[in-house]
Short mmCIF file of C-alpha atoms in Angstrom, two decimals:
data_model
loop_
_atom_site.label_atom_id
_atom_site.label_comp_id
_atom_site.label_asym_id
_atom_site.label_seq_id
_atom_site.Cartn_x
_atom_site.Cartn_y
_atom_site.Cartn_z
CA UNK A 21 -108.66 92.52 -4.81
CA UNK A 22 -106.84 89.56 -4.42
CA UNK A 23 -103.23 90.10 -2.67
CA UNK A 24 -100.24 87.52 -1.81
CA UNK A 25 -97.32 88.40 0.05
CA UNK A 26 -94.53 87.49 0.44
CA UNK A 27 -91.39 88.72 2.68
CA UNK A 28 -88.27 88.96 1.08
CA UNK A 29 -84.54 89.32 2.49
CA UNK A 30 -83.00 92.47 2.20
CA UNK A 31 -86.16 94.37 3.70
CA UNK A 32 -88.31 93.90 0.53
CA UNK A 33 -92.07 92.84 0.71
CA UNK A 34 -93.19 91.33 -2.91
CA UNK A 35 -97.10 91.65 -3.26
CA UNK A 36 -99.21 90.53 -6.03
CA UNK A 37 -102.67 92.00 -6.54
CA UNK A 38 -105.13 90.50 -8.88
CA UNK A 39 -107.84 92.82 -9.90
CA UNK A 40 -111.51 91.74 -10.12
CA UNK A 41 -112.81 91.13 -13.47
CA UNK A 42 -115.78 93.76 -13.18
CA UNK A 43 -113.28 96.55 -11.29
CA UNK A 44 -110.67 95.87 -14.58
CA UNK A 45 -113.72 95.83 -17.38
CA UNK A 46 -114.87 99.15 -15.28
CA UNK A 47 -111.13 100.67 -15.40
CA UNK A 48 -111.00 100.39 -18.86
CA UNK A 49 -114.60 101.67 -19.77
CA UNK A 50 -113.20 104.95 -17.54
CA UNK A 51 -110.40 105.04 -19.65
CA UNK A 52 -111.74 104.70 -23.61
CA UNK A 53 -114.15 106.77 -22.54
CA UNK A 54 -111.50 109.84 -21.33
CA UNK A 55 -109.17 108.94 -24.36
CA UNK A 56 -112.76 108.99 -26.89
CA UNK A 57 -113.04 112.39 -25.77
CA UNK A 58 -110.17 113.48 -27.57
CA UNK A 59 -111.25 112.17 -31.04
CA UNK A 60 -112.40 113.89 -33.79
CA UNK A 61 -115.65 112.58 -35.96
CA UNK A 62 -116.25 114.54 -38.94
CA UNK A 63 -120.11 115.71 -38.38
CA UNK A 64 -119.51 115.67 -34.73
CA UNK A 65 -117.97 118.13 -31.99
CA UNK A 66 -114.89 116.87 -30.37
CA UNK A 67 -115.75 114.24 -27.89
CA UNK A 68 -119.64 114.44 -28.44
CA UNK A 69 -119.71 111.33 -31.14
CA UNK A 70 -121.45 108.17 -30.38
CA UNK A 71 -118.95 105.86 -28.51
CA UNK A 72 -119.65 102.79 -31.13
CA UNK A 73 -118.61 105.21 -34.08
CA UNK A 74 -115.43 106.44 -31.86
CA UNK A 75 -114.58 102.57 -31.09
CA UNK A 76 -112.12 101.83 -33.60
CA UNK A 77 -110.86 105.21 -33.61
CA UNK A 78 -109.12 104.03 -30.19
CA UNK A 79 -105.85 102.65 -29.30
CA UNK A 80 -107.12 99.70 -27.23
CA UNK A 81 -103.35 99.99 -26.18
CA UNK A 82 -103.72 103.14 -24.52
CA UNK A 83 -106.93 102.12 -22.94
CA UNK A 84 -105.25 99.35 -21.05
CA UNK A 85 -102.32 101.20 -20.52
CA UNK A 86 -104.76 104.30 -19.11
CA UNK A 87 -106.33 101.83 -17.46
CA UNK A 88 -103.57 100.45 -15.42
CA UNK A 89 -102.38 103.72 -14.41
CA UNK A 90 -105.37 104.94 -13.06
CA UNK A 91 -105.69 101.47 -11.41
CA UNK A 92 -102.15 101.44 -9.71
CA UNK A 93 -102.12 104.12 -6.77
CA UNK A 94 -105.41 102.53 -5.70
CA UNK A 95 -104.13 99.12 -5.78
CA UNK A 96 -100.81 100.88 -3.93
CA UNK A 97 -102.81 102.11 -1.18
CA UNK A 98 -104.75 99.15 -0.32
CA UNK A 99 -101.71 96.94 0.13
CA UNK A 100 -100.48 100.10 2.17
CA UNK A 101 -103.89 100.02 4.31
CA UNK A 102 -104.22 96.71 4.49
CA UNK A 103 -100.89 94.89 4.67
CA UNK A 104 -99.56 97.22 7.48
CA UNK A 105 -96.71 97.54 4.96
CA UNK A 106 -94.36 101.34 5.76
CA UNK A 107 -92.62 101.75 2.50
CA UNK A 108 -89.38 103.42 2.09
CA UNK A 109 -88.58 103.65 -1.32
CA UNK A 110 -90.97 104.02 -4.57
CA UNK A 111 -92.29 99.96 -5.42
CA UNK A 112 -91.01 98.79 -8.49
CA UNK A 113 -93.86 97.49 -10.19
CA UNK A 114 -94.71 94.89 -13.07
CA UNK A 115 -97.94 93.96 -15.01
CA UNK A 116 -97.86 90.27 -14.84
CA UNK A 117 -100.85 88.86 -16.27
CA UNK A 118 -102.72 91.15 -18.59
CA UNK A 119 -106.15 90.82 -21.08
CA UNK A 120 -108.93 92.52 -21.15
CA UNK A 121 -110.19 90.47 -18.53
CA UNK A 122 -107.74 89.85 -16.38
CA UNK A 123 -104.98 92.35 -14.97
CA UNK A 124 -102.53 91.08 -12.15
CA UNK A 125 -99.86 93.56 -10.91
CA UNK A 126 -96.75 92.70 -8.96
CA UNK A 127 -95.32 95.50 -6.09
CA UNK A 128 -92.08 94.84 -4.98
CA UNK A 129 -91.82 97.07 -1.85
CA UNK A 130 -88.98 98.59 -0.38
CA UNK A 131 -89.46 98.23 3.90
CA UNK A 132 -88.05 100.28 6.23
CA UNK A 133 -84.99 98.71 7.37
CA UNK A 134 -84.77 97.23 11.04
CA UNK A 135 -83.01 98.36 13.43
CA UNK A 136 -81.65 97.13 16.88
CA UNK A 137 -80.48 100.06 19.07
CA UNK A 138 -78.10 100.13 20.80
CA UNK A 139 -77.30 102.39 24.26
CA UNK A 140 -78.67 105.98 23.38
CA UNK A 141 -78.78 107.86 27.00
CA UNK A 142 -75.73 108.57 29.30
CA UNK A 143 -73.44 108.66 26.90
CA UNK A 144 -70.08 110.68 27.37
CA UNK A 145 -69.51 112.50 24.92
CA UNK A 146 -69.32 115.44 26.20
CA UNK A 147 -70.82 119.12 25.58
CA UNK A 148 -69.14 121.93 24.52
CA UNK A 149 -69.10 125.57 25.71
CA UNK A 150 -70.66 128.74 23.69
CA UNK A 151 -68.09 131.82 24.17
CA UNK A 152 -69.26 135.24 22.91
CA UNK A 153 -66.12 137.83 23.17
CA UNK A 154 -66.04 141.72 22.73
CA UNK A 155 -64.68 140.61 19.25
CA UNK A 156 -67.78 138.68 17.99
CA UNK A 157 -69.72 141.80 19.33
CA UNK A 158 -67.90 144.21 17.58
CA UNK A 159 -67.66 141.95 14.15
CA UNK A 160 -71.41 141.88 13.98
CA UNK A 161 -71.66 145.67 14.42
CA UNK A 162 -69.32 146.43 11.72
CA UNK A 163 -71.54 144.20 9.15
CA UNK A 164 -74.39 146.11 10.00
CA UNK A 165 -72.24 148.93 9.62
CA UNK A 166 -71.32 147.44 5.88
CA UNK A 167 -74.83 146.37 4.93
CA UNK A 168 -75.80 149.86 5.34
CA UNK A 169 -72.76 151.42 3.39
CA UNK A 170 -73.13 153.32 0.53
CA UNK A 171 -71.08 153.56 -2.50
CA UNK A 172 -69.56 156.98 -3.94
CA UNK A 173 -67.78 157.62 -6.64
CA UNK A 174 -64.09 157.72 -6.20
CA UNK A 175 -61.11 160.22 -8.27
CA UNK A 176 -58.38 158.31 -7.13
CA UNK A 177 -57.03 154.98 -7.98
CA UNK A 178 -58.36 151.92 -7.14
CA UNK A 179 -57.59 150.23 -3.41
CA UNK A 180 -58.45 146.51 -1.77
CA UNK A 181 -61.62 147.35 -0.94
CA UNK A 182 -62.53 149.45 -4.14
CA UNK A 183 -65.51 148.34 -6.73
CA UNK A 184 -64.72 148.69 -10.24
CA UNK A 185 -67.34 149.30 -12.99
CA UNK A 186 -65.64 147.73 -15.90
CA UNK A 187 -66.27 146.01 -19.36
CA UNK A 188 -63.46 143.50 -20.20
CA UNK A 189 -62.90 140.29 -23.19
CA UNK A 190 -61.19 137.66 -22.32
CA UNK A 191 -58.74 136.61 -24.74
CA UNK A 192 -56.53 132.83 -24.99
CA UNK A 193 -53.96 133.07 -28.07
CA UNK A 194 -55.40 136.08 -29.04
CA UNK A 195 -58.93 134.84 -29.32
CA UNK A 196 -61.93 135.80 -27.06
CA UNK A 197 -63.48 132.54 -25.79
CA UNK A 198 -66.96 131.79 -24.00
CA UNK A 199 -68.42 133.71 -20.75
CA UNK A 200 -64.96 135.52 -21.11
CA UNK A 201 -66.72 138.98 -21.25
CA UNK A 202 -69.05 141.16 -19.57
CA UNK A 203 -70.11 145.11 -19.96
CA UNK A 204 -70.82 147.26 -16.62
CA UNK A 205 -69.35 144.32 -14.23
CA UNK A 206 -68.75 145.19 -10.98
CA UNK A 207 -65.79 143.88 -9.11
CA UNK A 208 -64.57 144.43 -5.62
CA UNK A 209 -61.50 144.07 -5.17
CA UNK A 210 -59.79 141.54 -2.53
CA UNK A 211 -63.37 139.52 -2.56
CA UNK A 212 -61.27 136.37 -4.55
CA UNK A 213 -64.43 136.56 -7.21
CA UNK A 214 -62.52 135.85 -9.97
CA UNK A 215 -59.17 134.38 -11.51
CA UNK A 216 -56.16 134.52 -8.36
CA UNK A 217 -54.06 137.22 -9.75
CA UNK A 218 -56.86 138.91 -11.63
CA UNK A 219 -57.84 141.50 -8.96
CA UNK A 220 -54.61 142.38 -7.72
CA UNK A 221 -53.49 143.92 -10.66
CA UNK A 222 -56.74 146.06 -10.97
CA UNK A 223 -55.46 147.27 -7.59
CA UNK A 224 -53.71 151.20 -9.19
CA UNK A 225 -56.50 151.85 -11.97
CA UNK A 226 -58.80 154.82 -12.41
CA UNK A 227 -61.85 155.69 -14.27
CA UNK A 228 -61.21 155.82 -18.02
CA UNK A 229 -58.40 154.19 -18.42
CA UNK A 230 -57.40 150.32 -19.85
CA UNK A 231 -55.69 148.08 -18.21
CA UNK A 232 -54.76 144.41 -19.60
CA UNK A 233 -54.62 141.66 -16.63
CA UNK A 234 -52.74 138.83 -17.48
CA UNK A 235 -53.38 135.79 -15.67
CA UNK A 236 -52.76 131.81 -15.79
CA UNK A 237 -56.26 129.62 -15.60
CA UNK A 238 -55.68 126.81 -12.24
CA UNK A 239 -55.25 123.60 -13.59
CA UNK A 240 -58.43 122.89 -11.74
CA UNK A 241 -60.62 124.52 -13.73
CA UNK A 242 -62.84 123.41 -16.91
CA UNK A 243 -61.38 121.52 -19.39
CA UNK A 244 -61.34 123.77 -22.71
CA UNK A 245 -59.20 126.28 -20.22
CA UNK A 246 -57.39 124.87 -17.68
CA UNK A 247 -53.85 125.58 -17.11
CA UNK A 248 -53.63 128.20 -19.98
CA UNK A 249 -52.46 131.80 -20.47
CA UNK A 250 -55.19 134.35 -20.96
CA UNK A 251 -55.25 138.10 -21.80
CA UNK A 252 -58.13 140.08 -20.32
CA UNK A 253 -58.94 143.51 -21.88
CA UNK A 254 -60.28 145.65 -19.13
CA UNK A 255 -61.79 149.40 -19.73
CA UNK A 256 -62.80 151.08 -16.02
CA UNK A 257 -65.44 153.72 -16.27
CA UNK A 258 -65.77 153.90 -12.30
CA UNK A 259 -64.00 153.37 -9.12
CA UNK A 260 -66.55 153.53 -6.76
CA UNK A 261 -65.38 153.33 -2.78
CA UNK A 262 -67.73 152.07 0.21
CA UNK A 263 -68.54 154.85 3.11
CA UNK A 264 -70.08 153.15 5.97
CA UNK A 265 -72.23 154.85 8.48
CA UNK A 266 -70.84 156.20 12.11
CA UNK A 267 -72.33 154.30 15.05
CA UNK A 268 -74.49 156.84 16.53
CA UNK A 269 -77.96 157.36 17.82
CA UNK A 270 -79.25 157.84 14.49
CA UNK A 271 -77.94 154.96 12.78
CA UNK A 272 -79.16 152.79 15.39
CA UNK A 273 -82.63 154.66 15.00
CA UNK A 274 -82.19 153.85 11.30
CA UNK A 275 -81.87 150.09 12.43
CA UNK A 276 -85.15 150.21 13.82
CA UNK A 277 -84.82 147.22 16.41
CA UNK A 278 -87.47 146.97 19.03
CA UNK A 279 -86.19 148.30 22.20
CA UNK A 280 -82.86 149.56 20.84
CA UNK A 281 -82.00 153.23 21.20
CA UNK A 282 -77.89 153.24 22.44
CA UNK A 283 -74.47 151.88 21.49
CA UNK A 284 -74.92 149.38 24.55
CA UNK A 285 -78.25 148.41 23.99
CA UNK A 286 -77.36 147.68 20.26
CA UNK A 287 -73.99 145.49 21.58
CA UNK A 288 -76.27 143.76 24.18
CA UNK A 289 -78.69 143.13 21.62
CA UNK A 290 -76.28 141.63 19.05
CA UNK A 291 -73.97 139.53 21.68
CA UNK A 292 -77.74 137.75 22.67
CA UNK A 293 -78.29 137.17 18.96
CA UNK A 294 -74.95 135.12 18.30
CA UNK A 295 -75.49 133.64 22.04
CA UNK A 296 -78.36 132.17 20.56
CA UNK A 297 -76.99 131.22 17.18
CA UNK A 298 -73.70 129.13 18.78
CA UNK A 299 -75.95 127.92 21.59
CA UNK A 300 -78.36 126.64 18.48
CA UNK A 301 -75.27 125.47 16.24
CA UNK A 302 -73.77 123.78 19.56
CA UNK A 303 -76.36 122.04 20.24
CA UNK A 304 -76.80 120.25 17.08
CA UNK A 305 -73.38 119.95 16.67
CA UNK A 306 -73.62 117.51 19.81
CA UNK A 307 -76.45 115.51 18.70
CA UNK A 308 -75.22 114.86 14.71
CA UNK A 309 -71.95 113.12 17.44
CA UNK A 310 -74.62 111.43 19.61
CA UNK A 311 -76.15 110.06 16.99
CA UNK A 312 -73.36 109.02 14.95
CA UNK A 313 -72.15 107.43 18.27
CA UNK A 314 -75.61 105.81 18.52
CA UNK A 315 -75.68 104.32 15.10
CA UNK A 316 -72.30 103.03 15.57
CA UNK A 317 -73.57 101.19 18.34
CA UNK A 318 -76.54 100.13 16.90
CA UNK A 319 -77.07 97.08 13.71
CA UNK A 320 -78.85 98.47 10.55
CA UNK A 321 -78.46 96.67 7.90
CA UNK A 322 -79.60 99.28 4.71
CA UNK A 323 -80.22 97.68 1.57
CA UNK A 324 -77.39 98.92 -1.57
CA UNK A 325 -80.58 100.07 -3.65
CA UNK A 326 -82.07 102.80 -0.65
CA UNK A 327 -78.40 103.97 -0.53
CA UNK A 328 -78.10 103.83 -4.04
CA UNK A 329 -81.70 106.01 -4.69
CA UNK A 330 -80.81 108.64 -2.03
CA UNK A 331 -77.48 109.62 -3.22
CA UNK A 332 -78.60 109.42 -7.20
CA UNK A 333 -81.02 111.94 -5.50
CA UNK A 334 -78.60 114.12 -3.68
CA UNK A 335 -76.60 113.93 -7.43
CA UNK A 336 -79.01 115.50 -8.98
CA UNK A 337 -79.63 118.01 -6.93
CA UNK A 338 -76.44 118.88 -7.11
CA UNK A 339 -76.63 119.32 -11.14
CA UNK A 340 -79.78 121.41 -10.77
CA UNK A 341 -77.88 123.94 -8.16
CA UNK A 342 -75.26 123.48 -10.88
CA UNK A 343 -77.43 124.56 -13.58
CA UNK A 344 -78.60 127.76 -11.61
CA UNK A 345 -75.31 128.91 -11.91
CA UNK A 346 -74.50 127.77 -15.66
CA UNK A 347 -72.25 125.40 -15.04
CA UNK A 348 -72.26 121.58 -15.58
CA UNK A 349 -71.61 119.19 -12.40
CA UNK A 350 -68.62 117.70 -14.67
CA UNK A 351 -67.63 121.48 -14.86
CA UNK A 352 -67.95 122.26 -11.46
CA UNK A 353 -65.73 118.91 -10.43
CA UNK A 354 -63.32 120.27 -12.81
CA UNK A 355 -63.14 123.60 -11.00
CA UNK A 356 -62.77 122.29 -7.84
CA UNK A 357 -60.17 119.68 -8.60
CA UNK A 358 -62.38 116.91 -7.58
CA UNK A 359 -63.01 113.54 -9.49
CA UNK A 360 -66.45 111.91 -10.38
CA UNK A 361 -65.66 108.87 -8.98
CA UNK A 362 -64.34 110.43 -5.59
CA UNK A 363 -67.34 112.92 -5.66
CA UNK A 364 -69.95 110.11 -5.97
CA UNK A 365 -68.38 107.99 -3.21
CA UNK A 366 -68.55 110.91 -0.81
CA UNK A 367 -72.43 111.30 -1.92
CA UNK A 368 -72.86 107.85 -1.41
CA UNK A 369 -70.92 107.98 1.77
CA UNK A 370 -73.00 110.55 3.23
CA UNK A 371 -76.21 109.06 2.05
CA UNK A 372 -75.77 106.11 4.05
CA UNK A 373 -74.66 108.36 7.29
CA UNK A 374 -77.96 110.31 6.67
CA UNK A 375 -80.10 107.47 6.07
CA UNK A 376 -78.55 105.11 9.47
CA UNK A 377 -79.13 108.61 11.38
CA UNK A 378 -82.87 109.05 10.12
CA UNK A 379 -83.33 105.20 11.18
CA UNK A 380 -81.73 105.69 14.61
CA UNK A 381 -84.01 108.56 15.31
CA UNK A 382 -87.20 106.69 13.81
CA UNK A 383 -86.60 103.63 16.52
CA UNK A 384 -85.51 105.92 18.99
CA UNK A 385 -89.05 107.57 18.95
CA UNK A 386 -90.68 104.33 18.41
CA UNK A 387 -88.95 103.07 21.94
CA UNK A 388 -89.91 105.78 23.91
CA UNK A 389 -93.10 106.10 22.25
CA UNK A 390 -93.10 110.25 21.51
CA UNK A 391 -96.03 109.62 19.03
CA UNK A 392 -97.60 113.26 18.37
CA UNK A 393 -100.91 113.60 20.19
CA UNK A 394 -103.57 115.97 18.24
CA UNK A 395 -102.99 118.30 21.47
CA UNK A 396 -99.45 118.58 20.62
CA UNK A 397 -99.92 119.36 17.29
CA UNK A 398 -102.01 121.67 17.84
CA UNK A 399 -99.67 123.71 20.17
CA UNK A 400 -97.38 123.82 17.50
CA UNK A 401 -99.98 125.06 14.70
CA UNK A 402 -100.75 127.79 17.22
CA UNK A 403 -97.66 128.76 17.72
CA UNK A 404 -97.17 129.23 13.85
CA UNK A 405 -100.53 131.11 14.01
CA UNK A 406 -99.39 133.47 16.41
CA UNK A 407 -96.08 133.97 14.62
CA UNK A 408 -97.76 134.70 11.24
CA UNK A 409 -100.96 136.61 12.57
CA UNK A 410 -103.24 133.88 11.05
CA UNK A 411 -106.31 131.66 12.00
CA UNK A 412 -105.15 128.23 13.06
CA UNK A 413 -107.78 127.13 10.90
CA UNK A 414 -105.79 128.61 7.74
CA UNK A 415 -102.30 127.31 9.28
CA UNK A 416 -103.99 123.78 8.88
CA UNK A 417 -105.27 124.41 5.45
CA UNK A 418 -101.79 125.87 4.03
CA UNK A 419 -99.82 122.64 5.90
CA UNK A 420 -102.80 120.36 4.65
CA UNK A 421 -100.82 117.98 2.50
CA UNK A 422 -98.01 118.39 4.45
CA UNK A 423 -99.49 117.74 7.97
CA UNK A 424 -98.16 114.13 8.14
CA UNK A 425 -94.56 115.78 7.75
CA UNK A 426 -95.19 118.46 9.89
CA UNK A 427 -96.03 115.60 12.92
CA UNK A 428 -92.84 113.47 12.16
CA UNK A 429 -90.83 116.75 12.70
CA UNK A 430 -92.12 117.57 15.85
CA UNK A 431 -91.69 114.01 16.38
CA UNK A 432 -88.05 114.12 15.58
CA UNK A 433 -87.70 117.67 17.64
CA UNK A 434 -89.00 115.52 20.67
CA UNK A 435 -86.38 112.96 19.92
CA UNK A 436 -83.70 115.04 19.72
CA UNK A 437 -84.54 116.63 22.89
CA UNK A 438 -84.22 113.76 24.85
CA UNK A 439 -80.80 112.64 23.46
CA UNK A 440 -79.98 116.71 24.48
CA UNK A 441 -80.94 115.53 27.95
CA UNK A 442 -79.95 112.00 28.57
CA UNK A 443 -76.43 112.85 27.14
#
């Protein structure tokens, strides 16, 4: 294949590949033949007639355009191979010349930007100190204590605290309207689930009674409701209360945590756990600042288009996570008082932070040269090995297409460990 170059500004490469007449006459033979397999000729099985009776049966369109595709990650990866070209972006690509004997494709290639660093060791910025107090200690016993609570029923009326099993309608000017009612919900009370002003008059009820809870929808929330009155019929079949467990020896046996068995083991236990997780969450707390101090001092210069693609990215998924929870993204905006065009500057905002910090870290490795020997990766595959109790062999064969990721993580691990140390 015949390939021009040509650098653009902006960090583009534009490449155009012209195909050799026998490798386009043999991509398009591959193709009638795959699309001839899918036509019917009466007296014949599918696929099993004589190509020259099947020949006019087929789209010479489709063969071309078959053709082509088939043709294009091939082309793609021997520009990659050969060119020295590191994408970062899809190519936008065009068919320039086309026949049925000539095919020339053009590959307009996104480059990783360039960047010149700027200082990235001693700078003062300054780390911060992990505190664990009796406090933290005693707030992580009492959620184990409430993960393992159990829930009875109560006689009494219904306290902060309480769940209630309920069925309610939702009602606006005397009309039910859409997801405004649910049988068997449960509700606990004080969580701030639903409407402000909802659950606090709940707070009194018993089992069989009805209650009607009158509230006033934010102005924040979606359109067809915001801002008006509502009327929500309410029938309680259960108050149900939460008893959690005493901290004893038993409970703690119950816990089952290697080399656990007393009240001071368990508190040593959990004040190591959240050492670790501030110690983990200070840590990278302090290099997202070095880094953002580093880009600041460094030039990138990121093409609109890479910023554009990553937060159109982000965007969407944002509407999928959106669409999890049946709700729009224009819906969600809504609820949170928040405006498209202030949302998608934000995105846009942070796309750019995220893409100057992956950039920074990227030449940072490439300065101190923390390439990934195949002796490092291996220590790292083992170590997954021994975590999961499998061959290495298998580790490599589950991370198989993702091995080249799996490197440029350690990679980046490496890099962030020496901005941990030089800082």
């Amino acid at each position: 294949m015949e390939r021009k170059v040509n650098y653009l500004e902006d960090s583009r490469a534009e490449v155009t590949v012209s195909v050799e007449e026998e490798a386009w006459k043999a991509a398009q033979d591959k193709a009638f033949k795959k699309l001839a397999g899918n036509v019917s000729v009466p007296g014949f099985r599918k696929g099993k007639a004589p190509l020259n009776m099947v020949k006019g049966k087929v789209d010479p369109v489709k063969v071309m355009d078959e053709a082509i595709n088939d043709l294009l990650p091939v082309i793609y990866k021997d520009i990659l191979t050969n060119e020295k070209i590191k994408p970062f972006a899809q190519p936008k690509v065009d068919v320039t010349k086309l026949s049925d004997k000539e095919l020339e494709v053009k590959f307009v290639i996104i480059l990783q930007p360039k960047v010149t660093l700027g200082n990235y060791k001693g700078l003062k910025i300054g780390k911060g100190t992990v505190e664990v107090t009796d406090a933290d200690v005693d707030a992580a016993i009492d959620a184990l204590r409430a993960q393992n609570a159990t829930l009875v029923i109560k006689d009494g009326a219904a306290e902060k605290g309480n769940i209630v099993n309920m069925d309610f309608t939702g009602k606006v000017d005397g009309v039910a309207f859409d997801g405004g009612e649910a049988e068997n919900y449960e509700l606990e009370l004080g969580s701030g689930t639903f409407i402000p002003g909802f659950e606090d008059q709940l707070i009194g009820v018993k089992a069989g009674e009805k209650k009607n809870v009158n509230v006033k929808f934010p102005e924040n929330y979606t359109a067809e409701l915001k801002g008006k009155d509502a009327t929500f019929e309410c029938t309680i079949h259960e108050v149900k209360e939460k008893k959690f467990p005493e901290i004893n020896d038993e409970f703690i046996a119950d816990l089952k945590i290697e080399g656990v068995k007393t009240i001071d083991e368990l508190k040593a236990n959990k004040k190591e756990e959240i050492t670790n997780r501030k110690t983990a969450d200070a840590r990278r707390d302090y290099i997202n600042k070095v880094v953002e101090a580093v880009v600041a001092a460094s030039k990138i210069s990121v093409p609109e288009e890479i910023i554009e693609n990553q937060a159109q990215g982000h965007i969407k998924d944002m509407e999928k996570r959106m669409e999890q929870s049946g709700l729009t993204l224009e819906q969600y905006l809504q609820i949170i008082g928040q405006k498209p065009e202030d949302f998608n500057a934000k995105i846009k905002e942070d796309s750019k932070k995220e893409i100057c910090g992956f950039l920074v870290l990227e030449a940072i490795a490439a300065a101190e040269k923390l390439a990934i020997s195949d002796e490092e990766l291996d220590a790292e595959l083992n170590k997954i090995a021994e975590q999961y109790n499998m061959k290495i062999e298998d580790v490599k064969k589950a991370l198989n297409n993702q091995m080249d990721e799996f490197r440029h993580n350690i990679t980046m691990n490496k890099v962030e460990d020496l901005l941990y140390k030089n800082n």
